[in-house]
PDB file of C-alpha atoms in Angstrom:
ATOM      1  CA  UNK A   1       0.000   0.000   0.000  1.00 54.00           C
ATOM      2  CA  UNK A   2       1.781   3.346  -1.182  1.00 65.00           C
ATOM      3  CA  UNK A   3      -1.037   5.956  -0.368  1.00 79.00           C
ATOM      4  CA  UNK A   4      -1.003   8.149   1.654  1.00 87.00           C
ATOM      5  CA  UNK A   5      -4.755   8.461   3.864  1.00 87.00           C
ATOM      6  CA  UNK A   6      -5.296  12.120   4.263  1.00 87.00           C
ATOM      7  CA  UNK A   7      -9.365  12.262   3.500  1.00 89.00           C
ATOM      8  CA  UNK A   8     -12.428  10.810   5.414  1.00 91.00           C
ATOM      9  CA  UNK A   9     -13.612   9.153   2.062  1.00 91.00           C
ATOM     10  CA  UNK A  10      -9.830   7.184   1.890  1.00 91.00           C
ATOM     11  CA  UNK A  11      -9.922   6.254   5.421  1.00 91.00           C
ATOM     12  CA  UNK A  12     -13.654   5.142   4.823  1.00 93.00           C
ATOM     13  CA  UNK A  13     -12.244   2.997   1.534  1.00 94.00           C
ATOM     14  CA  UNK A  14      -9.455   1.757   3.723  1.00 94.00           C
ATOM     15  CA  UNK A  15     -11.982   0.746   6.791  1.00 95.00           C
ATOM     16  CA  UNK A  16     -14.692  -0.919   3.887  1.00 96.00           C
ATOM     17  CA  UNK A  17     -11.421  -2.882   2.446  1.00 95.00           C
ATOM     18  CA  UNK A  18     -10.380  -3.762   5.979  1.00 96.00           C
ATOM     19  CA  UNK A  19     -14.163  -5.504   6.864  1.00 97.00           C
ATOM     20  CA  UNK A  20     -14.096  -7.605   3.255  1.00 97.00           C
ATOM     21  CA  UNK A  21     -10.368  -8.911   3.772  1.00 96.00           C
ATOM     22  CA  UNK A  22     -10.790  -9.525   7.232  1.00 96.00           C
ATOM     23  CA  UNK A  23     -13.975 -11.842   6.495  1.00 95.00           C
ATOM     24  CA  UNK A  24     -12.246 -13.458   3.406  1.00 97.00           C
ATOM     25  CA  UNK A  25      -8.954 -13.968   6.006  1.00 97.00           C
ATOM     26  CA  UNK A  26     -11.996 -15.648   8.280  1.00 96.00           C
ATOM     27  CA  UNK A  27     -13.240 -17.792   5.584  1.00 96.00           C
ATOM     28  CA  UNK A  28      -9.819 -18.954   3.680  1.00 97.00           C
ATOM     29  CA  UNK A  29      -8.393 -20.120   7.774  1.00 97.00           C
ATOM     30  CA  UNK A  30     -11.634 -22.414   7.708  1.00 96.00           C
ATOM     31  CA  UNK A  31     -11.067 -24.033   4.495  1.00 96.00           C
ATOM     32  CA  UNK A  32      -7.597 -24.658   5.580  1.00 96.00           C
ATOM     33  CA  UNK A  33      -8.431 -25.867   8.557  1.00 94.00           C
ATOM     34  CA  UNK A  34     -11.260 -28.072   7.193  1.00 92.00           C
ATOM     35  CA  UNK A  35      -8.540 -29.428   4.930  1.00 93.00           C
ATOM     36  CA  UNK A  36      -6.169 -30.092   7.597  1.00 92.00           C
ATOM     37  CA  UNK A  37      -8.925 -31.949   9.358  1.00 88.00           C
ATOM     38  CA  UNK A  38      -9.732 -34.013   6.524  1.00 86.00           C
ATOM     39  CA  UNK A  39      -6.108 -34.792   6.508  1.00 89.00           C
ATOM     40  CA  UNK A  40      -5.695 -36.387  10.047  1.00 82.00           C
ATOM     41  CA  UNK A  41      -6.098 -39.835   9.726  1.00 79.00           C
ATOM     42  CA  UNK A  42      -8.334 -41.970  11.900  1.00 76.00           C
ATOM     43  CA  UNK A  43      -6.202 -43.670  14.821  1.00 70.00           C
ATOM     44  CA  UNK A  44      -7.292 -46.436  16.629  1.00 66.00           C
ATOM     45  CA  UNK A  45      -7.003 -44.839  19.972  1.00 65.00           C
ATOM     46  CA  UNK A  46      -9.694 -42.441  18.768  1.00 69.00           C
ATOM     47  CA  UNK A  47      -8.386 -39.466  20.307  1.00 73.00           C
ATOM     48  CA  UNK A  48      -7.415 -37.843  16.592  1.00 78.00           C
ATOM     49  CA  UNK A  49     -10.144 -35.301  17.423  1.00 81.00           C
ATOM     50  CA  UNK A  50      -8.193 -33.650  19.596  1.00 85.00           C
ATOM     51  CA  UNK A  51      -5.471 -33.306  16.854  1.00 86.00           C
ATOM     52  CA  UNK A  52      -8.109 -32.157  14.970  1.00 88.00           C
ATOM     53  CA  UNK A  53      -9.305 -29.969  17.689  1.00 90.00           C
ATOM     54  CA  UNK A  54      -5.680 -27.920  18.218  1.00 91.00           C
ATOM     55  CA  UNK A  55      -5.589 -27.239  14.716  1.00 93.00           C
ATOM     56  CA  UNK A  56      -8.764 -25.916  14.274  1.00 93.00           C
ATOM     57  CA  UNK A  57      -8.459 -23.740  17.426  1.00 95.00           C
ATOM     58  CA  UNK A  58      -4.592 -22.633  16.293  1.00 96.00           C
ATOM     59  CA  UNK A  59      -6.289 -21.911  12.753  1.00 96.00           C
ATOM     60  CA  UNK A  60      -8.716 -20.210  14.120  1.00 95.00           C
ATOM     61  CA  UNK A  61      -6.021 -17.719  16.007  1.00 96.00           C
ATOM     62  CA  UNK A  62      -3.155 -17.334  13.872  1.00 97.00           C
ATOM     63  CA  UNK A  63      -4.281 -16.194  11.094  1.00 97.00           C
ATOM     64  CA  UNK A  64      -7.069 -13.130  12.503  1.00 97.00           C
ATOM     65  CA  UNK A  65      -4.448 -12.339  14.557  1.00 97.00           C
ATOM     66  CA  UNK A  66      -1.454 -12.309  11.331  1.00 97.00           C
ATOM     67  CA  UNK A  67      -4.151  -9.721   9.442  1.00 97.00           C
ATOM     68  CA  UNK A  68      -4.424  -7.635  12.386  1.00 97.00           C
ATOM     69  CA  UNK A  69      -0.888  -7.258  13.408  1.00 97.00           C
ATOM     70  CA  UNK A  70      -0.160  -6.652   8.911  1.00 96.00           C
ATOM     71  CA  UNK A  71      -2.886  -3.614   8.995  1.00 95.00           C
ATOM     72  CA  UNK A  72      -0.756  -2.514  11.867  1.00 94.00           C
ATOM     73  CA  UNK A  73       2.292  -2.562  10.303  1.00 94.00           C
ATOM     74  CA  UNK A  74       1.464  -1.411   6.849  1.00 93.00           C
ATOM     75  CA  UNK A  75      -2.167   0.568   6.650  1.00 93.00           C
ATOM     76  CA  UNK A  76      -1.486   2.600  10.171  1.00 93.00           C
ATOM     77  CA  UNK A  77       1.727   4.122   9.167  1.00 92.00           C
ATOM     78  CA  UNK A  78       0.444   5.855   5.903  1.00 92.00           C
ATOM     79  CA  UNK A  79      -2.360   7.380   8.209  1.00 92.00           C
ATOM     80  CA  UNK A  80      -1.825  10.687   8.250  1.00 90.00           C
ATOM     81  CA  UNK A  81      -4.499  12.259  10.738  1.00 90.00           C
ATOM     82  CA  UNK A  82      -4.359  10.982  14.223  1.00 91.00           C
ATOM     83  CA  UNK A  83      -7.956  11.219  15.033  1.00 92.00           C
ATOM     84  CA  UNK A  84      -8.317   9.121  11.660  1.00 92.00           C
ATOM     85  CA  UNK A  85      -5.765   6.641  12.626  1.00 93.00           C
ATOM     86  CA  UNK A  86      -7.487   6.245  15.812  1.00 94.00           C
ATOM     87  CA  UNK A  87     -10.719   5.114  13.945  1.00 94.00           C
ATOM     88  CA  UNK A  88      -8.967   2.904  11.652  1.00 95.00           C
ATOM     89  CA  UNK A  89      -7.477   1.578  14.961  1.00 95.00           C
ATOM     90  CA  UNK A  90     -10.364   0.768  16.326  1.00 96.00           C
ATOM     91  CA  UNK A  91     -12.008  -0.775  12.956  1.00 96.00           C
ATOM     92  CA  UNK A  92      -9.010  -2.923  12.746  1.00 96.00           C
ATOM     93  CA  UNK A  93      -9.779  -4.439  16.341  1.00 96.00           C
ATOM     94  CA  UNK A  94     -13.391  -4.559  15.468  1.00 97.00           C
ATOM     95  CA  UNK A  95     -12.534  -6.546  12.156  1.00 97.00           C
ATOM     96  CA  UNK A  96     -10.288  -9.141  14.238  1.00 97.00           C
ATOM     97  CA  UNK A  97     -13.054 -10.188  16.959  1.00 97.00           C
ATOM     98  CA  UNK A  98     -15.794 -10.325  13.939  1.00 97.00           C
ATOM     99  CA  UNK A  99     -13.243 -12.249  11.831  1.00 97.00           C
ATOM    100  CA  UNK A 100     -12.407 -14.867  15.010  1.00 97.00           C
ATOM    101  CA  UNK A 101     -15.985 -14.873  16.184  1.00 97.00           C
ATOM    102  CA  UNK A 102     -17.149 -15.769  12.488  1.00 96.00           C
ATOM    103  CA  UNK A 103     -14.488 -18.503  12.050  1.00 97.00           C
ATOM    104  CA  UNK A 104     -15.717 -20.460  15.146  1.00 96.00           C
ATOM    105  CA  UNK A 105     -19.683 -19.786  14.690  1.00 96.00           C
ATOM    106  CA  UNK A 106     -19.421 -20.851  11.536  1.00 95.00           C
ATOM    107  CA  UNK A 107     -16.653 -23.983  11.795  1.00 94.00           C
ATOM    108  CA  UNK A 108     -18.764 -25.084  14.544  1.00 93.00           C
ATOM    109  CA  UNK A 109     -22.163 -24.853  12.398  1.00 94.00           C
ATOM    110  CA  UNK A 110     -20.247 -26.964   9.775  1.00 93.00           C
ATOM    111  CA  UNK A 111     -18.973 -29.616  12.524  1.00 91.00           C
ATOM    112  CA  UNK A 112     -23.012 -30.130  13.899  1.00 90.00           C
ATOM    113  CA  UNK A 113     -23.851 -30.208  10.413  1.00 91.00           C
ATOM    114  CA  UNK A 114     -21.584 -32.936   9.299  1.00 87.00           C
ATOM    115  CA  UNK A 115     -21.193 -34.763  12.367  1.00 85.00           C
ATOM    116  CA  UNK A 116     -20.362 -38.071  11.392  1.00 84.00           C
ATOM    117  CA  UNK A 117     -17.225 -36.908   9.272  1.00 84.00           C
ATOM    118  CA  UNK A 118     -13.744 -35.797   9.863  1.00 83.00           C
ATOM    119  CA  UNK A 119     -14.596 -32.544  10.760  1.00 84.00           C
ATOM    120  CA  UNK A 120     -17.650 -33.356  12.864  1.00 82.00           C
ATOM    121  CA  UNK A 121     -15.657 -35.345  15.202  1.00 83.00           C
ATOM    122  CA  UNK A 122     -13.628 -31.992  16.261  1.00 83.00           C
ATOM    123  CA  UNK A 123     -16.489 -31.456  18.920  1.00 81.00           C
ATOM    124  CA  UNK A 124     -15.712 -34.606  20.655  1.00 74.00           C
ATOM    125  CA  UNK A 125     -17.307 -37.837  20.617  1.00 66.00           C
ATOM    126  CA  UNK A 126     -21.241 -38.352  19.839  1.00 60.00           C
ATOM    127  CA  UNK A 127     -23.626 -39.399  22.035  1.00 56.00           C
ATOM    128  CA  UNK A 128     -25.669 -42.194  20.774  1.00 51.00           C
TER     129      UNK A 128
END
């Protein structure tokens, strides 16, 4: 990113850019994760779902956090106003809990809805 924010309608774009990346940062961690899942084989002790579990919940962590900590690095600094980077601040923490919170609702909507698979087996075992 080489401009410079000095207008409410750039800091605005910036903030709008922020919300879509952060939810597409939310979405590409699940399909990796999902992946990863699928990827765990099935051990005969049958506690792979905790395997499973870590990764998800890692996942789930790393890479929110990764987007957050790159918008501080690269979109603060070309903030110009410091009222401006204050909002952007706060957008950017906004955009990491709704990213997190968004992996897990819907990761765990996925794992109820495909229970008896790979990924549903994250949750624990099932009750019969």
């Amino acid at each position: 990113m080489n401009t410079v924010i000095r207008t409410l309608s750039q800091l605005q774009q910036v903030q709008s850019d922020t919300w879509v990346l952060g939810l597409i940062v939310a979405g590409v961690a699940l399909a990796i994760a999902i992946g990863i899942a699928f990827l765990v084989n099935w051990r005969s002790d049958r506690r792979d779902f905790i395997t499973r579990r870590i990764w998800f919940i890692i996942i789930g962590l790393v890479f929110p956090v990764a987007y957050w900590i790159y918008n501080l690095n690269v979109v603060v600094p070309q903030i110009q106003n410091a009222g401006f980077k204050s909002m952007y601040e706060e957008t950017n923490l906004c955009v990491l809990i709704a990213s997190i919170a968004a992996y897990f609702v819907v990761g765990i909507v996925l794992m109820l809805c495909f229970r008896n698979s790979k990924l549903g087996s994250i949750l624990g075992k099932k009750k019969n």
